[in-house]
Amino acid sequence: MDLKIIAHIDTDLDEKFGIPRQSGLVPSLQGRIVFEPGYRDPNALRGLEGYDYIWLIWHFSEVPRNRPFTPLVRPPRLGGNKKVGVFASRSPFRPNPIGLSCVRLEKIEMNTPQGPVIYVGGVDMKDGTPILDIKPYHPGVEAHPGARGGFSDDYRDYRLEVRYREDTAEKIPAQMRESLTGLLAQDPRPGYQHSPDRIYGISFAGYNVRFTVDGNILTVIEVTK
């Protein structure tokens, strides 16, 4: 099987820690898809502007290669203790390190110095993630609102209340603040860590953001460039 990297995505998600567990959880998180030189033909995107959402098939590029097959995984949302089958999860540790994300198509710029560029919202990919394929989302056949969601149903409405201490919010540019708040509200901590005294940190859009969590309150205590 010969898989080709057709593009990379630019996002504000600088590291794996803190990335949303699914696409669409933070709609304001933006991505910019830049094609590799061999795939910059605008004809390849003809008609794509008629869709509101697209599927991105991508490579878990930071998963170590040659890992032995593990049939059971420990989803972080389940506290890192309960095991489920790898095919009942979206764990990156799979037989083939392939990710699948449904993202909102915001706009397409056909004529840029880098060729056609696609702008999307609701991303769940680290900056620089390789894209293997792009497919349109068909709502008539791919949307099943009443379908069961397994263990993810238990966390569908789970969110933390995010608060900023003193002037920390102003240190994040206003256009990025909504995305950061949405990201933190999804609770980026490992599911087995609950100490209110522990200080966590994520890297977001070139900023180091440090926070604590007490109950359902997440407090940003420091932001540095």
XYZ file of C-alpha atoms in Angstrom:
225
model
C 0.000 0.000 0.000
C 1.476 3.307 -1.110
C 0.045 6.243 0.873
C 1.021 9.743 -0.146
C 0.996 12.881 1.995
C -1.049 15.372 -0.016
C -1.005 18.298 2.428
C -0.222 19.499 5.952
C -2.482 21.432 8.291
C -1.466 24.559 10.191
C -3.175 24.947 13.594
C -2.647 26.710 16.930
C -2.223 23.337 18.663
C 1.512 23.214 19.284
C 1.706 19.889 21.117
C -0.286 16.691 21.654
C -1.310 17.538 25.226
C -4.534 19.519 25.248
C -5.713 18.686 21.738
C -9.512 18.116 21.684
C -10.400 14.444 21.880
C -12.654 14.740 18.820
C -13.126 17.126 15.939
C -15.941 19.645 16.273
C -15.748 19.930 20.076
C -14.238 23.416 19.787
C -15.765 24.916 16.611
C -13.621 28.066 16.773
C -10.331 26.152 16.539
C -9.131 26.927 13.035
C -6.910 25.065 10.616
C -5.276 25.927 7.312
C -4.660 23.084 4.853
C -1.665 23.676 2.571
C -1.110 21.187 -0.231
C 2.186 19.633 -1.188
C 3.564 20.926 -4.526
C 2.377 17.899 -6.509
C -1.246 18.423 -5.422
C -1.709 22.164 -5.903
C -3.952 21.903 -8.932
C -7.168 23.916 -8.331
C -9.073 21.403 -10.461
C -8.755 18.864 -7.636
C -11.021 21.087 -5.495
C -13.619 21.899 -8.118
C -17.072 21.555 -6.531
C -15.798 21.289 -2.956
C -17.091 24.781 -2.182
C -20.631 23.369 -2.277
C -20.113 21.452 0.980
C -20.292 22.733 4.556
C -18.174 19.932 6.069
C -15.360 17.716 4.875
C -13.647 14.581 6.130
C -9.912 14.724 6.701
C -7.969 11.468 6.710
C -4.617 12.022 8.336
C -1.545 10.411 9.819
C -0.820 10.089 13.563
C 2.708 11.182 12.731
C 3.997 11.248 16.327
C 2.970 7.694 17.214
C 6.137 5.560 17.488
C 6.529 3.175 14.597
C 6.770 -0.586 14.927
C 4.638 -0.711 18.066
C 3.283 -4.193 18.738
C -0.460 -4.616 18.232
C -2.395 -3.950 21.439
C -6.038 -5.102 21.344
C -6.991 -3.145 24.476
C -6.461 0.567 25.189
C -7.181 2.865 28.140
C -9.175 5.912 26.947
C -8.154 9.008 28.958
C -11.811 10.021 29.327
C -12.420 6.817 31.283
C -9.733 7.733 33.787
C -6.940 5.781 32.176
C -7.898 2.665 34.132
C -10.779 1.066 32.248
C -9.870 -0.873 29.120
C -11.845 -1.049 25.886
C -11.067 -2.637 22.540
C -8.894 -0.522 20.278
C -11.579 -0.682 17.587
C -14.140 0.667 20.087
C -11.982 3.759 20.630
C -10.279 6.531 18.705
C -6.934 5.896 20.302
C -3.938 6.862 18.130
C -2.277 3.542 19.028
C -3.802 1.476 16.239
C -2.585 -1.138 13.766
C -2.391 1.686 11.217
C -1.859 5.213 12.616
C -4.685 6.866 10.672
C -6.947 9.603 12.030
C -10.362 10.726 10.789
C -11.852 14.165 11.442
C -15.038 15.868 10.305
C -14.374 19.620 10.108
C -16.327 22.635 8.918
C -15.262 24.044 5.567
C -14.889 27.780 6.194
C -13.482 28.920 2.850
C -11.153 28.050 -0.014
C -8.560 30.427 -1.418
C -7.662 29.144 -4.856
C -4.851 31.516 -5.806
C -2.195 31.922 -3.129
C 1.615 31.646 -3.343
C 1.148 28.103 -1.963
C -1.591 27.160 -4.393
C -5.145 26.379 -3.184
C -5.533 26.666 0.597
C -8.500 25.297 2.561
C -9.595 26.916 5.831
C -11.487 24.702 8.280
C -12.982 24.937 11.778
C -13.332 22.508 14.659
C -9.924 20.891 14.206
C -8.390 18.285 16.502
C -4.938 18.010 14.913
C -1.504 19.148 15.975
C 0.185 21.832 13.910
C 1.930 20.247 10.923
C -0.124 17.038 10.858
C 0.150 15.258 7.481
C -3.090 14.950 5.507
C -3.597 11.783 3.460
C -6.960 12.512 1.833
C -9.946 14.874 1.787
C -13.521 13.766 1.159
C -16.836 15.675 1.212
C -19.287 15.084 4.046
C -22.754 14.006 2.856
C -25.332 14.864 5.571
C -28.101 12.822 3.997
C -26.311 9.512 4.475
C -23.638 10.221 7.094
C -25.689 11.918 9.835
C -27.404 9.621 12.348
C -28.569 11.856 15.242
C -30.242 9.061 17.215
C -27.340 6.629 17.061
C -25.716 5.313 20.242
C -22.253 6.647 21.012
C -20.876 4.030 23.395
C -18.984 5.369 26.399
C -18.686 8.779 24.720
C -22.408 9.378 25.400
C -21.600 9.707 29.104
C -19.373 12.717 28.402
C -21.302 14.429 25.631
C -22.176 17.464 27.767
C -19.104 17.433 30.011
C -17.440 20.847 30.252
C -15.436 22.805 32.793
C -16.097 26.417 33.701
C -13.031 28.403 32.646
C -11.903 31.432 34.639
C -8.913 33.714 34.076
C -6.957 35.073 37.025
C -6.293 38.821 37.012
C -4.923 39.948 33.634
C -4.136 36.547 32.134
C -6.961 36.695 29.569
C -5.622 39.927 28.071
C -2.301 38.241 27.307
C -4.013 36.056 24.711
C -5.017 37.908 21.515
C -8.775 38.442 21.422
C -9.230 36.412 18.216
C -7.615 33.377 19.907
C -9.276 33.663 23.319
C -12.522 31.905 22.360
C -10.600 28.930 20.987
C -8.384 28.679 24.063
C -11.380 28.875 26.386
C -13.205 26.181 24.431
C -10.113 24.009 24.463
C -9.679 24.291 28.225
C -13.390 23.711 28.857
C -12.995 20.224 27.369
C -10.661 19.361 30.290
C -7.287 18.466 28.763
C -6.109 16.656 31.913
C -5.592 12.894 31.973
C -8.754 11.363 33.395
C -6.935 9.941 36.417
C -5.565 13.294 37.681
C -7.847 15.276 39.982
C -5.576 17.108 42.432
C -6.734 20.737 42.856
C -3.161 21.740 43.762
C -1.555 20.395 40.622
C -0.516 22.957 38.013
C -0.970 21.907 34.396
C 0.333 23.567 31.283
C -0.429 23.527 27.580
C 1.206 25.206 24.624
C -1.271 27.080 22.437
C -0.482 29.339 19.466
C 2.987 30.049 20.829
C 1.794 30.761 24.384
C 2.419 28.714 27.511
C -0.814 28.523 29.493
C -0.724 27.253 33.079
C -3.878 26.338 34.973
C -5.377 24.482 37.900
C -8.645 22.563 38.183
C -10.762 22.359 41.318
C -14.006 20.468 40.860
C -15.539 21.766 37.644
C -13.671 25.110 37.787
C -10.548 25.547 35.655
C -8.520 28.651 36.509
C -5.844 30.053 34.218
C -3.098 31.330 36.530
C -0.348 32.308 34.088
C 0.146 33.054 30.391
C 3.582 33.627 28.875
C 4.720 34.034 25.281
